[in-house]
XYZ file of C-alpha atoms in Angstrom:
436
model
C 14.894 12.346 43.802
C 15.248 15.845 42.304
C 17.590 16.713 45.170
C 19.694 13.659 44.287
C 19.742 14.578 40.599
C 20.885 18.156 41.236
C 23.299 17.739 44.144
C 24.679 14.222 43.616
C 24.527 13.488 39.884
C 25.088 17.065 38.744
C 22.136 17.201 36.373
C 20.438 20.418 35.199
C 16.684 20.808 35.661
C 15.009 22.851 32.896
C 11.349 23.872 33.119
C 9.803 25.543 30.063
C 6.990 28.000 30.794
C 5.020 30.255 28.382
C 7.052 33.404 29.078
C 10.299 32.037 30.515
C 12.474 29.013 31.168
C 13.559 28.108 34.711
C 17.019 26.501 34.913
C 18.059 24.963 38.236
C 21.481 23.531 39.032
C 24.181 23.242 41.670
C 27.205 25.115 40.203
C 29.672 23.213 42.403
C 28.335 19.778 41.397
C 27.017 20.180 37.850
C 28.627 17.773 35.366
C 30.379 19.001 32.237
C 28.151 16.997 29.873
C 25.026 18.700 31.222
C 26.609 22.143 30.936
C 27.703 21.485 27.359
C 24.224 20.301 26.379
C 22.401 23.253 27.991
C 22.976 25.998 25.328
C 21.685 23.906 22.427
C 18.741 22.663 24.525
C 17.726 26.215 25.434
C 18.211 27.417 21.856
C 15.910 24.670 20.621
C 13.258 24.701 23.358
C 13.325 28.294 24.659
C 14.571 30.630 21.879
C 14.487 34.354 22.698
C 12.862 33.575 26.040
C 13.719 35.018 29.433
C 15.826 32.660 31.546
C 15.390 32.410 35.310
C 18.628 30.862 36.581
C 18.344 29.305 40.053
C 21.705 28.404 41.616
C 21.354 25.869 44.422
C 23.737 24.746 47.146
C 23.201 22.359 50.030
C 24.736 24.812 52.517
C 23.330 28.158 51.334
C 20.130 29.879 50.236
C 19.276 29.608 46.518
C 20.375 32.451 44.246
C 17.841 33.528 41.606
C 19.105 35.542 38.611
C 17.078 36.625 35.559
C 18.506 36.940 32.031
C 16.761 38.315 28.970
C 18.004 35.589 26.644
C 19.612 32.121 26.926
C 23.034 33.241 25.620
C 23.625 35.599 28.560
C 22.614 32.929 31.088
C 24.983 30.373 29.529
C 27.902 32.840 29.486
C 27.312 33.588 33.162
C 27.156 29.899 34.007
C 30.404 29.271 32.159
C 32.145 31.937 34.236
C 30.685 30.760 37.550
C 31.449 27.069 37.072
C 35.085 27.776 36.177
C 35.530 29.077 39.696
C 33.814 26.214 41.484
C 35.706 24.518 44.242
C 37.507 21.233 43.632
C 35.472 18.190 44.485
C 36.560 15.890 47.272
C 39.008 13.339 45.898
C 37.451 10.329 47.528
C 34.052 8.778 48.225
C 32.145 9.182 51.459
C 34.041 6.363 53.186
C 37.515 7.667 52.333
C 40.352 6.368 50.196
C 40.158 2.694 51.078
C 39.127 1.550 47.574
C 41.823 3.556 45.793
C 44.002 3.480 43.706
C 41.564 1.910 41.280
C 42.102 -0.202 38.167
C 40.573 0.904 34.889
C 37.605 -1.321 33.910
C 37.614 -3.314 30.696
C 37.880 -0.656 27.959
C 34.968 -0.777 25.538
C 37.194 -0.067 22.542
C 39.772 -2.790 23.201
C 38.181 -5.188 20.736
C 35.187 -5.433 18.478
C 34.282 -8.867 19.788
C 32.369 -9.413 22.976
C 34.157 -11.138 25.873
C 32.745 -14.374 27.197
C 30.368 -13.652 30.050
C 30.968 -16.927 31.852
C 28.496 -17.286 34.713
C 29.749 -18.275 38.093
C 27.852 -21.006 39.935
C 24.142 -20.283 40.190
C 23.191 -20.051 43.852
C 19.996 -21.991 43.180
C 19.974 -23.583 39.743
C 16.254 -24.347 39.898
C 15.192 -20.948 41.276
C 17.808 -18.354 40.320
C 15.307 -15.489 39.976
C 14.244 -13.218 42.817
C 11.210 -10.952 42.908
C 12.319 -7.308 42.648
C 10.333 -5.881 45.565
C 11.301 -8.690 47.921
C 14.935 -8.374 46.858
C 14.920 -4.586 47.383
C 13.444 -5.044 50.847
C 16.263 -7.440 51.754
C 18.807 -4.701 50.884
C 17.180 -1.960 52.957
C 20.016 -2.002 55.523
C 22.828 -2.756 53.081
C 25.912 -0.589 52.642
C 26.678 1.076 49.307
C 29.500 1.758 46.898
C 28.572 5.090 45.357
C 30.200 7.908 43.340
C 31.289 11.209 44.806
C 28.899 13.699 46.426
C 26.526 11.229 48.037
C 26.790 12.432 51.634
C 23.158 13.632 51.753
C 21.766 10.265 50.628
C 24.078 8.003 52.631
C 24.842 7.948 56.325
C 27.566 5.533 57.459
C 27.419 4.019 53.931
C 23.727 3.172 54.371
C 20.706 4.864 52.815
C 19.253 7.764 54.775
C 15.850 6.614 53.489
C 16.069 2.773 53.662
C 12.900 1.928 51.716
C 12.533 -0.695 48.940
C 11.729 2.107 46.484
C 14.954 3.938 47.296
C 16.942 0.676 47.065
C 15.610 0.059 43.538
C 16.262 3.696 42.634
C 19.848 3.469 43.903
C 20.526 0.242 41.979
C 18.719 0.803 38.701
C 18.724 4.591 38.266
C 21.686 5.954 40.215
C 23.868 2.959 39.327
C 25.163 2.302 42.835
C 26.383 -1.077 44.135
C 24.745 -2.678 47.160
C 27.018 -4.491 49.641
C 25.294 -6.733 52.175
C 27.215 -8.084 55.158
C 26.639 -8.934 58.799
C 25.378 -5.964 60.822
C 28.260 -6.368 63.291
C 30.697 -5.388 60.493
C 28.950 -2.123 59.639
C 31.320 0.783 60.019
C 34.406 -1.357 59.472
C 36.486 -1.138 56.330
C 35.227 -3.101 53.329
C 38.751 -4.552 53.159
C 38.333 -6.667 56.270
C 36.011 -9.427 55.037
C 34.284 -10.872 52.004
C 30.654 -9.615 51.975
C 27.630 -11.903 51.886
C 26.134 -10.353 48.753
C 26.928 -7.811 46.016
C 24.064 -6.355 43.943
C 24.125 -4.158 40.822
C 22.385 -3.483 37.525
C 24.940 -4.025 34.712
C 23.082 -1.630 32.402
C 23.001 1.207 34.958
C 26.092 0.825 37.171
C 28.244 3.961 37.432
C 31.871 3.660 36.398
C 33.127 4.980 39.755
C 31.169 2.348 41.678
C 32.299 -0.402 39.324
C 35.922 0.705 39.701
C 35.712 0.495 43.460
C 34.059 -2.924 43.353
C 36.705 -4.345 40.997
C 39.448 -2.987 43.273
C 37.822 -4.540 46.335
C 37.482 -7.894 44.539
C 41.265 -7.924 44.224
C 41.599 -7.507 47.987
C 38.826 -9.999 48.803
C 40.462 -12.613 46.561
C 43.210 -12.940 49.206
C 40.632 -13.701 51.923
C 38.702 -16.955 52.492
C 35.079 -17.169 51.510
C 32.691 -16.840 48.572
C 30.312 -14.027 47.654
C 26.791 -14.117 46.208
C 26.503 -11.859 43.166
C 23.009 -10.580 42.271
C 22.488 -8.768 38.969
C 19.445 -7.432 37.145
C 18.901 -9.101 33.756
C 16.091 -6.779 32.642
C 13.342 -8.984 34.052
C 14.429 -10.272 37.459
C 17.394 -10.530 39.812
C 19.791 -13.385 39.021
C 21.937 -14.785 41.845
C 25.295 -16.462 41.317
C 27.964 -17.512 43.783
C 31.739 -17.756 43.527
C 35.145 -16.483 44.553
C 35.824 -12.714 44.334
C 38.320 -13.199 41.487
C 35.570 -14.936 39.475
C 33.213 -12.103 40.334
C 35.640 -9.519 38.941
C 35.799 -11.292 35.557
C 32.030 -11.717 35.503
C 31.547 -8.025 36.273
C 33.739 -6.858 33.407
C 31.959 -9.069 30.884
C 28.390 -8.351 32.018
C 28.842 -4.599 32.328
C 30.624 -4.358 29.002
C 27.863 -6.221 27.169
C 25.221 -4.028 28.798
C 27.099 -0.846 27.920
C 27.292 -1.883 24.265
C 23.711 -3.100 24.048
C 21.445 -0.111 23.474
C 23.618 1.984 21.096
C 23.801 -0.956 18.698
C 20.214 -2.183 18.836
C 17.759 -0.776 16.265
C 15.074 -3.417 16.825
C 11.991 -3.267 19.048
C 10.677 -6.547 20.411
C 7.426 -7.065 22.315
C 6.256 -10.292 23.913
C 2.723 -11.308 22.886
C 0.869 -13.739 25.198
C 0.314 -16.927 23.191
C -3.055 -17.626 24.810
C -4.358 -14.290 23.506
C -3.364 -15.202 19.963
C -4.988 -18.621 20.218
C -8.204 -17.116 21.622
C -8.477 -14.331 19.048
C -10.385 -14.479 15.774
C -7.108 -13.992 13.904
C -5.410 -16.938 15.609
C -3.203 -19.390 13.725
C -4.687 -22.029 11.467
C -3.984 -25.639 12.392
C -1.388 -25.972 9.642
C 0.359 -22.699 10.485
C 3.997 -23.387 11.343
C 3.691 -21.733 14.780
C 0.620 -23.832 15.615
C 2.335 -27.018 14.428
C 5.493 -26.249 16.436
C 3.564 -25.360 19.585
C 1.355 -28.464 19.437
C 4.351 -30.741 18.882
C 6.159 -29.128 21.828
C 3.104 -29.608 24.054
C 2.946 -33.254 23.013
C 6.605 -33.606 23.918
C 5.954 -32.206 27.402
C 3.022 -34.555 27.908
C 4.948 -37.638 26.748
C 8.384 -36.669 28.141
C 10.031 -37.062 24.744
C 13.669 -36.151 24.107
C 14.672 -33.074 22.097
C 16.045 -35.083 19.174
C 12.608 -36.672 18.690
C 10.778 -33.362 18.392
C 13.465 -32.025 16.058
C 13.058 -34.967 13.667
C 9.288 -34.576 13.675
C 9.392 -30.806 13.123
C 11.914 -31.169 10.317
C 9.571 -33.660 8.656
C 6.746 -31.122 9.071
C 8.801 -28.425 7.319
C 10.080 -26.198 10.125
C 13.523 -25.869 8.498
C 11.966 -24.746 5.216
C 11.025 -21.501 7.011
C 13.321 -19.008 8.748
C 14.477 -21.141 11.682
C 17.430 -21.323 14.083
C 18.446 -24.162 16.364
C 20.582 -22.804 19.192
C 22.594 -24.799 21.688
C 23.767 -23.425 25.033
C 27.497 -23.991 25.531
C 29.567 -24.328 28.710
C 29.960 -20.521 28.917
C 26.164 -20.065 28.834
C 26.514 -18.521 25.358
C 23.975 -19.348 22.668
C 25.516 -20.823 19.534
C 23.727 -21.381 16.248
C 23.835 -25.120 15.571
C 21.609 -24.955 12.506
C 20.285 -22.046 10.446
C 17.647 -21.944 7.691
C 17.088 -18.516 6.050
C 13.627 -19.206 4.647
C 12.290 -17.684 1.445
C 13.385 -14.064 1.958
C 17.107 -13.417 2.209
C 18.390 -10.624 4.411
C 21.983 -11.840 4.188
C 23.737 -13.637 1.359
C 24.622 -17.353 1.246
C 28.185 -16.799 2.470
C 26.894 -15.106 5.637
C 24.287 -17.839 6.140
C 26.936 -20.552 5.985
C 29.137 -18.669 8.449
C 26.391 -18.426 11.052
C 26.369 -22.090 11.980
C 28.734 -22.554 14.914
C 28.821 -18.819 15.717
C 27.526 -17.188 18.867
C 24.215 -15.418 18.478
C 25.774 -12.061 19.361
C 28.366 -12.498 16.575
C 25.862 -12.395 13.695
C 26.558 -9.611 11.129
C 24.170 -7.167 12.824
C 25.299 -7.346 16.457
C 22.459 -5.126 17.640
C 19.994 -7.613 16.206
C 21.928 -10.479 17.798
C 21.757 -8.837 21.217
C 18.037 -8.153 20.847
C 17.343 -11.761 19.857
C 19.568 -13.087 22.658
C 17.687 -11.002 25.211
C 14.397 -12.490 23.998
C 15.739 -16.031 23.963
C 17.172 -15.670 27.473
C 13.626 -15.091 28.702
C 12.610 -18.405 27.088
C 15.537 -20.141 28.775
C 14.682 -18.646 32.160
C 10.933 -19.283 32.026
C 11.257 -22.727 30.400
C 8.205 -22.220 28.198
C 7.404 -21.131 24.599
C 7.310 -17.354 24.022
C 6.045 -15.374 21.025
C 7.708 -12.060 20.145
C 6.615 -9.440 17.620
C 9.594 -7.537 16.281
C 10.239 -4.616 13.975
C 13.125 -2.292 13.251
C 16.124 -1.713 11.042
C 18.555 -4.545 10.263
C 21.957 -4.278 8.579
C 21.649 -6.812 5.737
C 24.170 -7.833 3.088
C 22.770 -5.230 0.676
C 22.463 -2.435 3.231
C 19.857 -1.341 5.774
C 16.418 -2.928 5.604
C 13.174 -2.223 7.439
C 12.088 -5.579 8.866
C 8.937 -6.778 10.599
C 8.497 -10.332 11.848
C 7.063 -12.652 14.499
C 9.205 -15.205 16.323
C 8.129 -18.292 18.246
C 10.797 -19.892 20.434
C 10.418 -23.189 22.294
C 12.898 -24.693 24.794
C 14.169 -28.232 24.177
C 14.919 -30.386 27.197
C 17.355 -33.175 27.901
C 17.238 -35.395 30.975
C 20.509 -35.209 32.925
C 20.899 -37.041 36.250
C 17.137 -37.337 36.569
C 16.513 -33.619 35.883
C 15.147 -32.029 32.706
C 17.571 -29.315 31.614
C 17.345 -26.990 28.625
C 20.058 -27.916 26.163
C 18.755 -26.084 23.078
C 16.232 -23.548 21.793
C 14.298 -23.768 18.542
C 13.339 -20.386 17.148
C 11.226 -20.037 14.006
C 10.172 -16.765 12.391
C 7.430 -15.494 10.123
C 8.857 -12.583 8.123
C 6.087 -10.099 7.355
C 8.107 -7.262 5.802
C 11.609 -6.749 4.460
C 12.125 -3.548 2.497
C 15.419 -1.781 1.653
C 15.898 1.709 3.094
């Protein structure tokens, strides 16, 4: 993996020792961002310390040079990297995926695009175990960035293990392409593949570019493709035409790219059975206990969602901080009803505007994304889940430090003889809300 980091991704390895710092890199592959970050990192972590600079190349012996201080080493690196040879223009399989379109620009709009799912391959069992899925991709071909020749041979992994498949997908950000073995070695242009796999939060821009370009070519060919993507918990499989896949890719990867920089909230799932078994478990009249018992009764008696809602409203659930969310035709969660509870984070105008809005369009979008991620797990597992949350929320009066617990239960509706989730009821117990 270190070999991949140095020679393929262009990272810089820095090891701090008592009397010196060892800096290893490939001067012909190192990326500009790593070079720019190196001087400040050495100044902070290895001030006035000897630097042992190790220059590595796949085709030559390492060169080891010692410098008395970090500044001299960085000046030397700057001079050496200016002279490095131009990188190959194309990926390991040539120019077949070029010229490439530019992916959906993150700055085009402040609103999130609709991430409309294509048809789930198996609506009842869309999730796939990670290890089993990785094993099924051991002999897949790959869309990868430049400088991957040492890790790929004939577009396939040199080390075709499940661990390396997961590493390629979720760390390196490559795209797995699975097709019939008889097509291996032929151009990707010739046929629609059986399956495409990627992690939207990790995929590299070069790989995504190539995949979007290929979708345009595949859209002119007959056939559908299965699209597998990592949702943070499991692999989700969907199926559709390549043109639908291209739109889905842009939306999913854009949402993932915007997720972490905006989120300032930590959320941890707490097993409900542990809470119930502990000495500090909920009292019988606690709102979480009341909601959970009523939901369990609904499951036992096969009641409809409107029945449980009427009963919970009578028991006071909408006097606390509670949201009723419906799942629309685009698989987006929309707030159908919102009760702020006793402690206001936002003002009345904001509260009124929430009803009918998507969850990710609430005033603090980072909070909306964090909550949506939690609620998606409820939707996927079809069971109540308790989350403990804390972090910083952008309220109407500025930033606030917030701590709360959230219980979410799925509400079912019988459609064509099948119980489907049509709404989620999420109620919160706010434990702390203090201005920063």
